[in-house]
Amino acid sequence: MGHSSVRGEGTRESVPHARDARDRGRGDTADGAAASGGNDDRGGSGGGAAGGGTGAEASGTGARARRGGARGADAGGPDAGGPDADGPDGDDDGGAGSAGTGGGSGRRVRPAPRGAGAGRRRAGRRPSRRARGGKRRVFRWIASVLSLLILGTAGAGYLYIEHLNGNIRSGSRSGGESGVQKAKPDAFGNTPLNILLIGADGRNSKENLALGGAKDTVGDKPRGDVQMLLHVSKDRRSAAVVSIPRDTRVDIPACQDADTGEKFPATNRIITQSLQRGGPGCTLTTWEKLTGVYIDHWMMVDFAGVVRMADAVGGVPVCVRQNVHDRPTAQVKGGSGLKLRQGTTYVKGEQALQWLRTRHAFFNDQGRAKAQHMYMNAMLRQLKHQNAFTDAGRITDLAEAGTKALQVSEELDSVDRLFALAMELKDVPTDRITMTTLPTVEDPANRAHLLPVRSSAERIWRMLREDVPFDSNGKAADAKPSAAPKETGPAAAAPASLAVTVVNGTGADGQYPVKGRAGGVAETLRGKGFTRADSSQAAASAAQTRLEYPKASGAQGRADALSVAKAVGIPATAVRAADGVAGLTLTVGADWREGDAFPRQEAPKAGDLPDDAENSNGADTEACMEVYKPYRW
């Protein structure tokens, strides 16, 4: 290769065009540079055309130079500085012939003297155009490859997200009317988060049937054998889980199946049957009516889904104090098949499902709920230990399994919404997670069924409604119950203009109704100015007192109902909208069996769970299940 020019571009003397330039005269190049208009070394339209050509012959745009200036000069071809290369003057990237690209003498061409129009040349030698062009090509190649990778990854990511979205099955959030309203946000716009978790026992697929259960229920609608309410505080610093045993008898409201349109009347049955009377939405409405807590979402999983999730999570440590084998006995049929040795075992897959289904070996339904809580607490510790909320690989595994395993309410029907929900939970410390089971007693009408312990149930529900932590491990500020939000809306109508119907619902929780209770409360209201208050001859059963107003009456109806509630001390959380009432209806529950005013209750404190309620903390690594003697080996 020949020596480089002032701009650093070399020529090959073996190329005919370069030899012609040499033969036409070596000195012409410098003269041409001086006569061309005196552009400096940054290049321009006429700086020293190759072979003493005109400025027009030597000029070229910066873009043309970038694309092929070095190649053209190297080859000595016509594109090195011909008329086709004309372009704007003074481009910093240089034209084709800044200072004699075609001078093929083998010597460097000296620049014109100062004052001769050559311009002032910068000190120091500039990098060669070939070197700069090579770097630019490398950068362009890297940029192209990165662009392809980004686009390819984004495309693959989009397709994968769409694949996950395709896995998700969803349904209507609510199956009926509970009248419970969502809590108003605090000054920062935050509200508690409540999610109903349902484990269905359906055996309508070969996969589910193979995993256990009675074959005589094939074809039946699934029951909600496992029901838990997950409550995350509005500041996202604590979480609570409440389980209700499946055989607990409760009021199930009127519901409609969103898929089939089938309607079901209100009834009083065990809570597991709520799933058969309108699907998960009816179970959610049942919980809202029972607790007075607004529930944002539901999530449901069946046997096969539990196995998928357990495999994705990996082994979770569980503990038994004695060897356990949950199998049929002479007295009791069925059993989960769980067989473990004393101590700690890591369970996953089908064995994890057996652990979650074991009831007889852990004494009863309450024991099964405690074992489920042990598994869930251990699983959360495992996920945090595995960085599952931030590790891309773990998130992918869990997302694949979760979207296949879970059925969710319609507001959670996309991966980004489920991911956002997971992010709401990831920062809750394990020692601020508390799990409990609703205290119950045997139902005198059916020994196989249970009834809630009214006082204990009401304390738990109130703690949830007022966002009081179930643990006492937080700061003092966290322990205070949320202040009741100020009601806004229209003013209530005059008391004398409001018709109020009072219903006696004190015959709940296995107690006999208090005779004349509705008439007594109606008389109290009349004494406070509600002269149109009257008692109903119809009887009802209500564990908690409630005051309902027609949903169609809107804000005015609520304002009127609140004025009645205030007159006799009923909390605002007991005031609900309802479709099935013609006017203001006060149902006096088992929690108000005597007195003219609703009993004042002390505000609950953090960690103030009832003494008869289970208290399982997420940080407890020493929890271990006692095994009922007939199931030891």
XYZ file of C-alpha atoms in Angstrom:
633
model
C 0.000 0.000 0.000
C 1.309 3.524 -0.804
C 1.972 6.196 1.795
C -0.927 8.039 3.282
C -1.966 11.497 2.196
C -2.276 14.443 4.523
C -5.705 13.064 5.486
C -4.077 9.715 6.032
C -5.608 7.896 3.056
C -3.296 5.609 1.122
C -3.234 4.741 -2.585
C -2.120 1.677 -4.449
C 0.297 2.503 -7.288
C -0.642 -0.724 -8.933
C -4.114 0.689 -9.525
C -4.260 2.275 -13.040
C -6.077 5.392 -11.886
C -3.349 6.104 -9.317
C -0.568 5.621 -11.891
C -2.296 8.062 -14.255
C -2.446 10.642 -11.513
C 1.292 10.206 -10.874
C 2.145 10.583 -14.538
C 0.127 13.789 -14.902
C 2.351 15.529 -12.378
C 3.187 15.308 -8.719
C 3.252 19.003 -8.028
C -0.172 19.690 -9.428
C -1.795 18.351 -6.319
C -0.433 21.023 -4.034
C -1.218 23.704 -6.577
C -4.721 22.387 -6.876
C -5.075 22.515 -3.133
C -4.004 26.117 -3.030
C -6.287 27.092 -5.864
C -9.310 25.241 -4.634
C -10.509 27.762 -2.136
C -8.311 27.108 0.887
C -10.443 24.707 2.973
C -8.615 23.516 6.105
C -7.768 19.929 6.927
C -11.346 19.096 8.003
C -12.109 18.824 4.320
C -14.643 20.443 2.031
C -15.730 20.811 -1.508
C -12.468 21.393 -3.339
C -9.489 20.689 -1.097
C -6.853 19.233 -3.498
C -8.624 17.112 -6.038
C -6.978 13.858 -6.976
C -4.470 14.212 -9.786
C -4.822 18.004 -9.963
C -8.508 17.854 -10.845
C -10.973 20.643 -10.222
C -12.624 21.318 -6.921
C -15.805 19.823 -8.258
C -14.010 16.638 -9.173
C -12.555 16.331 -5.713
C -15.528 17.274 -3.574
C -17.733 14.825 -1.665
C -20.262 14.809 1.129
C -19.338 13.664 4.571
C -21.891 10.888 4.268
C -20.338 9.674 0.996
C -16.919 9.815 2.587
C -18.145 7.785 5.538
C -19.653 5.153 3.252
C -16.821 4.798 0.825
C -14.144 7.504 0.970
C -11.462 5.222 2.269
C -12.353 2.431 -0.160
C -12.476 4.821 -3.126
C -9.092 6.380 -2.321
C -7.584 3.011 -1.685
C -8.723 1.697 -4.995
C -8.158 4.892 -6.935
C -11.514 4.376 -8.575
C -13.661 7.119 -10.074
C -15.800 7.447 -6.942
C -12.821 8.692 -4.964
C -13.531 12.264 -5.931
C -15.764 12.599 -8.937
C -18.693 14.888 -9.601
C -21.132 12.327 -8.160
C -19.666 12.983 -4.735
C -20.624 16.643 -4.578
C -22.124 17.732 -1.295
C -22.128 20.384 1.387
C -18.867 22.061 2.104
C -16.916 21.799 5.294
C -18.392 18.517 6.656
C -16.255 17.535 9.622
C -16.139 13.936 8.463
C -14.404 15.126 5.312
C -14.925 15.062 1.548
C -13.193 12.697 -0.819
C -10.237 14.825 -1.699
C -9.270 17.092 1.118
C -5.552 17.342 0.391
C -4.667 15.199 -2.532
C -6.097 11.751 -2.200
C -4.988 10.824 -5.662
C -1.308 11.937 -5.481
C 0.318 8.641 -6.227
C 3.945 9.662 -5.900
C 4.619 7.511 -2.912
C 5.580 10.664 -0.971
C 3.466 12.685 1.425
C 2.229 15.814 -0.343
C 3.303 18.959 1.470
C 0.581 21.420 2.289
C 0.508 24.864 0.722
C 2.342 27.577 2.667
C 0.424 29.710 5.082
C -1.185 32.629 3.374
C -1.517 30.684 0.162
C -5.056 29.687 1.042
C -4.345 26.353 2.630
C -5.581 27.549 6.036
C -4.105 26.952 9.510
C -3.434 23.289 10.170
C -3.995 21.815 13.643
C -0.999 20.657 15.590
C -0.413 16.927 15.926
C -1.211 14.099 13.609
C -4.906 13.206 13.223
C -6.090 9.567 13.295
C -6.293 8.118 9.830
C -9.654 8.133 8.047
C -9.264 4.379 7.564
C -8.884 3.901 11.330
C -11.847 6.165 12.093
C -13.955 4.530 9.418
C -13.038 1.118 10.805
C -14.094 2.139 14.296
C -17.332 3.528 12.958
C -18.035 0.256 11.186
C -17.334 -1.661 14.423
C -19.675 0.614 16.377
C -22.347 0.291 13.702
C -21.995 -3.516 13.829
C -22.238 -3.567 17.624
C -25.266 -1.255 17.545
C -26.944 -3.434 14.913
C -26.333 -6.614 16.895
C -27.577 -5.011 20.130
C -30.666 -3.715 18.364
C -31.415 -7.178 17.019
C -30.863 -8.714 20.453
C -33.103 -6.151 22.142
C -35.817 -6.514 19.547
C -35.513 -10.288 19.588
C -35.616 -10.432 23.364
C -38.535 -8.014 23.507
C -40.367 -10.029 20.890
C -39.699 -13.288 22.681
C -40.675 -11.661 25.989
C -43.924 -10.393 24.508
C -44.740 -13.821 23.083
C -43.938 -15.476 26.416
C -46.107 -13.016 28.333
C -48.931 -13.671 25.882
C -48.364 -17.397 26.431
C -48.676 -16.886 30.197
C -51.765 -14.718 29.737
C -53.258 -17.556 27.708
C -52.795 -19.890 30.697
C -54.880 -17.719 33.026
C -58.499 -18.628 33.751
C -60.664 -15.948 35.321
C -64.191 -15.373 36.581
C -66.493 -12.754 38.041
C -65.269 -11.205 41.316
C -68.625 -11.327 43.086
C -71.547 -13.709 42.864
C -74.088 -11.653 44.790
C -74.671 -8.548 46.895
C -73.095 -8.169 50.311
C -73.534 -4.414 50.705
C -69.951 -4.116 51.987
C -68.041 -1.134 50.615
C -64.325 -0.856 49.953
C -62.410 1.002 52.649
C -61.718 4.636 51.837
C -58.053 5.440 51.144
C -55.902 7.251 53.669
C -54.153 10.573 53.038
C -51.582 8.764 50.862
C -54.187 6.969 48.769
C -53.515 3.556 50.353
C -56.101 0.926 51.292
C -55.731 -2.566 52.785
C -55.562 -5.458 50.331
C -57.816 -8.491 50.873
C -57.588 -11.671 48.807
C -59.718 -14.793 49.276
C -57.762 -18.030 48.717
C -59.863 -21.075 47.805
C -58.774 -24.704 47.523
C -61.307 -26.653 45.441
C -61.797 -30.406 45.839
C -63.132 -31.026 42.314
C -62.591 -34.534 40.964
C -63.854 -33.952 37.448
C -60.568 -34.618 35.671
C -58.420 -37.741 35.520
C -55.517 -35.769 36.958
C -57.478 -34.579 39.998
C -59.127 -37.960 40.527
C -55.731 -39.682 40.516
C -54.521 -37.312 43.226
C -57.115 -38.401 45.782
C -60.641 -38.166 47.039
C -63.847 -40.130 46.812
C -64.745 -41.435 43.373
C -68.463 -41.127 44.162
C -68.176 -37.326 43.880
C -67.004 -37.406 40.248
C -69.248 -35.081 38.258
C -70.292 -33.017 41.275
C -69.586 -29.322 41.424
C -66.370 -28.747 43.384
C -66.594 -27.667 47.017
C -64.408 -25.045 48.640
C -62.672 -27.272 51.168
C -59.937 -24.748 51.939
C -60.865 -21.093 52.452
C -58.493 -18.415 53.712
C -58.622 -14.639 53.703
C -55.272 -12.925 53.174
C -55.215 -9.375 54.546
C -52.277 -7.068 53.790
C -52.202 -3.838 55.765
C -52.539 -0.555 53.916
C -48.923 0.339 54.751
C -47.829 -3.122 53.476
C -45.870 -3.715 56.707
C -47.901 -6.655 58.011
C -50.126 -9.450 56.746
C -52.713 -11.758 58.293
C -54.366 -14.974 57.139
C -57.669 -16.263 58.567
C -58.970 -19.741 57.759
C -62.553 -20.910 58.245
C -62.987 -24.687 58.679
C -64.933 -26.128 55.760
C -67.802 -27.507 57.903
C -68.581 -24.183 59.592
C -72.248 -23.245 59.169
C -72.825 -19.686 57.985
C -75.373 -17.588 56.101
C -74.793 -17.933 52.354
C -76.428 -15.034 50.467
C -78.449 -15.243 47.254
C -76.014 -15.790 44.380
C -75.951 -16.205 40.620
C -73.479 -18.325 38.669
C -71.787 -15.928 36.236
C -71.055 -18.751 33.771
C -74.441 -20.491 33.625
C -76.796 -17.775 34.870
C -78.232 -20.198 37.442
C -79.643 -18.446 40.518
C -79.450 -19.716 44.097
C -81.555 -18.411 47.009
C -80.057 -17.357 50.322
C -79.515 -20.235 52.740
C -77.765 -21.279 55.934
C -75.295 -24.095 55.243
C -71.671 -25.110 55.752
C -69.309 -22.693 54.045
C -67.705 -25.306 51.768
C -70.993 -25.455 49.811
C -70.843 -21.762 48.882
C -68.592 -22.683 45.952
C -71.341 -24.901 44.533
C -73.884 -22.089 44.674
C -72.431 -19.633 42.185
C -68.714 -20.374 42.041
C -65.849 -18.459 43.690
C -67.767 -15.184 43.420
C -70.462 -16.552 45.735
C -67.833 -17.708 48.229
C -66.383 -14.175 48.201
C -69.817 -12.633 48.786
C -70.406 -15.076 51.659
C -67.159 -13.978 53.318
C -67.987 -10.294 52.860
C -71.422 -10.700 54.413
C -69.975 -12.709 57.305
C -67.022 -10.420 58.084
C -68.020 -6.950 56.870
C -64.628 -6.850 55.096
C -64.469 -5.817 51.438
C -62.515 -8.432 49.473
C -60.607 -7.208 46.419
C -59.876 -10.510 44.662
C -60.179 -14.285 44.832
C -57.720 -16.967 43.725
C -58.608 -20.647 43.422
C -56.504 -23.772 42.964
C -57.409 -27.462 42.605
C -55.449 -30.626 43.511
C -53.399 -30.661 40.305
C -52.665 -26.957 40.656
C -51.302 -27.474 44.166
C -48.906 -30.121 42.849
C -47.695 -27.812 40.056
C -47.120 -24.944 42.465
C -45.414 -27.173 45.017
C -43.025 -28.471 42.348
C -42.243 -24.932 41.197
C -41.552 -23.742 44.746
C -39.380 -26.777 45.479
C -39.057 -28.571 48.786
C -40.740 -26.924 51.765
C -39.824 -28.048 55.316
C -42.640 -29.419 57.489
C -42.408 -31.128 60.872
C -44.266 -33.861 62.791
C -43.606 -34.863 66.397
C -44.288 -38.548 65.700
C -44.223 -40.785 62.625
C -47.456 -40.167 60.712
C -49.501 -42.195 58.216
C -52.888 -40.676 57.300
C -54.727 -43.788 56.074
C -58.201 -45.368 56.372
C -58.959 -46.945 59.730
C -61.712 -49.240 60.962
C -63.595 -46.218 62.286
C -62.835 -43.578 59.638
C -62.667 -43.982 55.881
C -60.401 -42.043 53.613
C -57.100 -40.365 54.316
C -54.565 -38.327 52.365
C -51.932 -41.078 52.206
C -49.318 -38.877 53.886
C -46.529 -40.956 55.426
C -43.605 -39.210 57.112
C -41.055 -39.972 59.784
C -40.758 -37.941 62.958
C -38.957 -34.636 62.538
C -38.529 -32.322 59.569
C -39.089 -33.399 55.974
C -38.925 -31.351 52.795
C -42.129 -32.029 50.859
C -43.046 -31.063 47.312
C -45.318 -32.206 44.511
C -47.863 -34.860 45.446
C -46.416 -35.231 48.938
C -47.039 -31.519 49.546
C -50.656 -32.015 48.456
C -50.981 -34.907 50.921
C -49.698 -32.680 53.716
C -52.200 -29.930 52.858
C -55.115 -32.422 52.723
C -54.347 -34.320 55.938
C -57.130 -33.916 58.465
C -57.684 -37.062 60.543
C -54.031 -37.516 61.535
C -53.974 -33.893 62.715
C -57.153 -34.446 64.815
C -59.695 -32.327 62.890
C -60.316 -29.553 60.386
C -58.730 -26.983 62.678
C -55.594 -29.142 62.844
C -55.514 -29.343 59.071
C -55.718 -25.552 58.841
C -52.784 -25.246 61.260
C -50.724 -27.653 59.127
C -51.594 -25.598 56.039
C -50.426 -22.454 57.792
C -47.160 -24.171 58.730
C -46.588 -25.051 55.081
C -47.445 -21.544 53.862
C -45.157 -19.852 56.384
C -42.298 -22.188 55.476
C -42.948 -21.634 51.774
C -42.771 -17.857 52.177
C -39.479 -18.185 54.033
C -38.175 -20.416 51.239
C -39.214 -17.984 48.517
C -37.569 -15.078 50.294
C -34.418 -17.154 50.829
C -34.378 -18.055 47.108
C -34.840 -14.383 46.091
C -37.876 -15.610 44.192
C -39.364 -12.108 44.022
C -36.311 -10.718 42.190
C -34.578 -13.667 40.516
C -35.685 -13.801 36.865
C -35.342 -17.571 36.600
C -37.399 -18.259 39.723
C -40.022 -15.729 38.652
C -40.325 -17.481 35.279
C -40.721 -20.928 36.891
C -43.317 -19.685 39.352
C -45.157 -17.696 36.669
C -45.414 -20.742 34.405
C -46.707 -22.948 37.215
C -48.901 -20.277 38.779
C -50.708 -19.247 35.620
C -51.490 -22.891 34.862
C -52.501 -23.729 38.423
C -54.598 -20.738 39.451
C -58.014 -19.474 38.518
C -58.436 -15.814 39.478
C -61.051 -13.091 39.649
C -61.377 -10.984 36.537
C -59.301 -8.034 37.822
C -56.221 -10.319 37.951
C -56.535 -11.778 34.460
C -53.082 -10.776 33.160
C -49.483 -11.510 34.113
C -48.619 -7.880 34.775
C -51.489 -7.603 37.283
C -50.472 -10.808 39.047
C -46.856 -9.601 39.128
C -47.937 -6.251 40.587
C -49.894 -8.158 43.240
C -46.818 -10.241 44.119
C -44.782 -7.047 44.480
C -47.343 -5.807 47.030
C -46.487 -8.783 49.224
C -42.735 -9.191 48.802
C -41.600 -6.633 51.383
C -43.708 -7.859 54.317
C -41.246 -9.270 56.901
C -41.886 -12.882 57.895
C -42.212 -11.938 61.583
C -45.096 -9.624 60.607
C -47.100 -12.448 58.993
C -49.653 -14.086 61.295
C -52.015 -16.950 60.472
C -55.029 -18.033 62.484
C -58.201 -20.126 62.277
C -61.659 -18.899 63.214
C -62.540 -20.316 66.658
C -65.548 -22.632 66.438
C -67.751 -24.874 68.556
C -69.731 -27.964 67.713
C -73.080 -27.260 66.081
C -75.816 -28.628 68.426
C -78.047 -29.274 65.412
C -75.415 -31.429 63.682
C -72.335 -32.711 65.457
C -70.488 -32.975 62.157
C -70.787 -29.215 61.684
C -69.308 -26.212 63.471
C -70.468 -22.755 64.500
C -68.273 -19.655 64.969
C -67.556 -18.524 68.506
C -69.351 -15.190 68.214
C -67.177 -13.004 70.490
C -63.914 -14.344 69.081
C -65.142 -14.067 65.500
C -66.238 -10.474 65.959
C -62.871 -9.467 67.412
C -61.039 -10.989 64.454
C -63.357 -9.395 61.910
C -63.066 -6.023 63.628
C -59.275 -6.207 63.571
C -59.458 -6.834 59.832
C -61.974 -4.058 59.226
C -59.906 -1.555 61.208
C -56.592 -2.787 59.789
C -55.143 -3.722 63.181
C -52.089 -6.042 62.887
C -52.472 -9.592 64.179
C -48.888 -9.408 65.459
C -47.282 -7.042 67.962
C -43.864 -6.926 66.309
C -44.297 -3.597 64.556
C -43.641 -0.045 65.646
C -45.996 1.667 68.065
C -47.464 3.743 65.245
C -48.352 0.555 63.351
C -50.324 -0.791 66.300
C -52.964 1.929 66.292
C -56.253 1.055 64.588
C -57.097 3.050 61.503
C -59.254 6.068 62.222
C -62.709 5.770 60.711
C -62.800 7.858 57.523
C -65.056 10.884 57.590
C -68.321 10.314 55.809
C -69.087 12.672 52.955
C -72.333 13.080 51.082
C -75.794 14.568 51.512
C -77.360 15.381 54.848
C -79.703 12.794 56.346
C -83.431 13.310 56.190
C -85.327 14.301 59.325
C -85.668 11.331 61.746
C -89.468 11.573 61.838
C -89.589 11.093 58.044
C -87.609 7.833 58.024
C -89.358 4.467 58.182
C -87.205 1.862 59.947
C -88.046 -1.856 60.137
C -86.444 -3.732 63.063
C -85.896 -7.506 62.749
C -85.042 -9.894 65.585
C -81.932 -11.833 64.544
C -80.687 -12.770 68.007
C -81.296 -16.487 67.474
C -77.841 -17.175 66.060
C -74.752 -19.090 67.169
C -76.979 -21.860 68.498
C -78.817 -19.511 70.874
C -82.549 -19.071 71.237
C -83.888 -15.708 70.016
C -84.634 -13.084 72.660
C -88.406 -12.704 72.762
C -89.652 -9.202 71.955
C -86.191 -7.928 71.080
C -87.208 -6.239 67.802
C -90.090 -4.400 69.508
C -87.804 -3.160 72.265
C -85.256 -1.674 69.869
C -88.013 -0.132 67.734
C -89.375 1.599 70.865
C -85.907 2.951 71.623
C -85.683 4.434 68.120
C -89.092 6.056 68.442
C -87.896 7.668 71.642
C -84.990 9.210 69.688
C -87.260 10.824 67.102
C -87.548 8.004 64.557
C -91.302 7.861 65.088
C -91.918 5.602 62.099
C -89.738 2.788 63.480
C -91.587 -0.517 63.771
C -90.802 -4.162 64.495
C -91.147 -6.978 61.984
C -92.918 -10.226 62.728
C -90.373 -12.089 60.568
C -87.476 -13.771 62.352
C -83.900 -13.927 61.148
C -80.549 -15.293 62.262
C -77.608 -12.911 62.437
C -74.411 -13.264 64.409
C -73.702 -9.536 63.952
C -76.094 -6.631 63.963
C -76.478 -4.928 60.597
C -78.354 -1.924 59.225
C -79.219 -2.178 55.536
C -80.552 0.380 53.096
C -81.747 -0.075 49.474
C -78.816 -0.031 47.092
C -80.856 2.050 44.645
C -81.108 4.888 47.193
C -77.391 5.552 46.861
C -75.642 8.214 48.940
C -78.876 9.551 50.392
C -79.847 6.088 51.609
C -76.472 5.662 53.276
C -76.716 9.058 54.972
C -80.171 8.178 56.332
C -78.947 4.766 57.568
C -75.942 6.317 59.285
C -78.201 8.695 61.195
C -80.158 5.701 62.555
C -76.941 3.867 63.431
C -75.556 6.862 65.304
C -78.725 7.165 67.379
C -78.222 3.725 68.976
C -74.406 3.417 68.768
C -74.139 0.972 65.876
C -70.710 1.245 64.161
C -70.615 2.567 60.591
C -69.028 -0.690 59.454
C -72.375 -2.413 60.128
C -74.166 -0.154 57.613
C -74.490 -1.780 54.190
C -76.309 -1.364 50.893
C -78.527 -4.268 49.828
C -80.758 -5.211 46.918
C -83.273 -7.257 48.892
C -84.657 -4.593 51.245
C -87.498 -2.151 50.595
C -86.345 0.464 53.117
C -84.112 0.957 56.140
C -83.871 -2.433 57.863
C -82.145 -2.967 61.210
C -81.426 -6.617 62.033
C -80.543 -6.984 65.704
C -77.922 -9.712 65.918
C -76.658 -12.097 68.564
C -74.065 -9.471 69.500
C -76.838 -7.175 70.853
C -79.147 -9.351 72.917
C -79.945 -6.704 75.535
C -79.803 -2.977 76.258
C -81.064 0.131 74.492
C -77.684 0.975 72.923
C -75.358 -1.239 70.968
C -72.650 -2.548 73.334
C -69.529 -0.417 73.237
C -66.472 -2.465 72.455
C -62.909 -1.606 73.351
C -60.777 -0.838 70.319
C -58.582 -3.853 69.489
C -54.815 -3.615 69.889
C -52.060 -5.044 67.726
C -51.547 -8.738 68.449
C -54.785 -8.892 70.460
C -56.113 -12.107 68.943
C -58.662 -14.082 70.974
C -57.187 -16.583 73.412
C -58.927 -19.473 71.643
C -57.515 -18.534 68.224
C -54.440 -20.138 66.686
C -51.473 -17.784 66.382
C -48.869 -18.966 63.846
C -46.085 -16.506 63.071
C -44.233 -16.569 59.767
C -40.813 -16.429 61.427
C -41.424 -19.486 63.638
C -39.094 -22.229 62.416
C -39.782 -24.520 65.405
C -43.460 -25.277 64.662
C -44.247 -29.011 64.613
C -47.527 -30.934 64.294
C -48.782 -33.348 66.926
C -50.078 -36.610 65.418
C -53.316 -38.285 66.588
C -52.433 -41.699 68.064
C -54.376 -43.921 65.620
C -52.288 -42.489 62.769
C -48.840 -43.006 64.263
C -46.566 -45.820 63.108
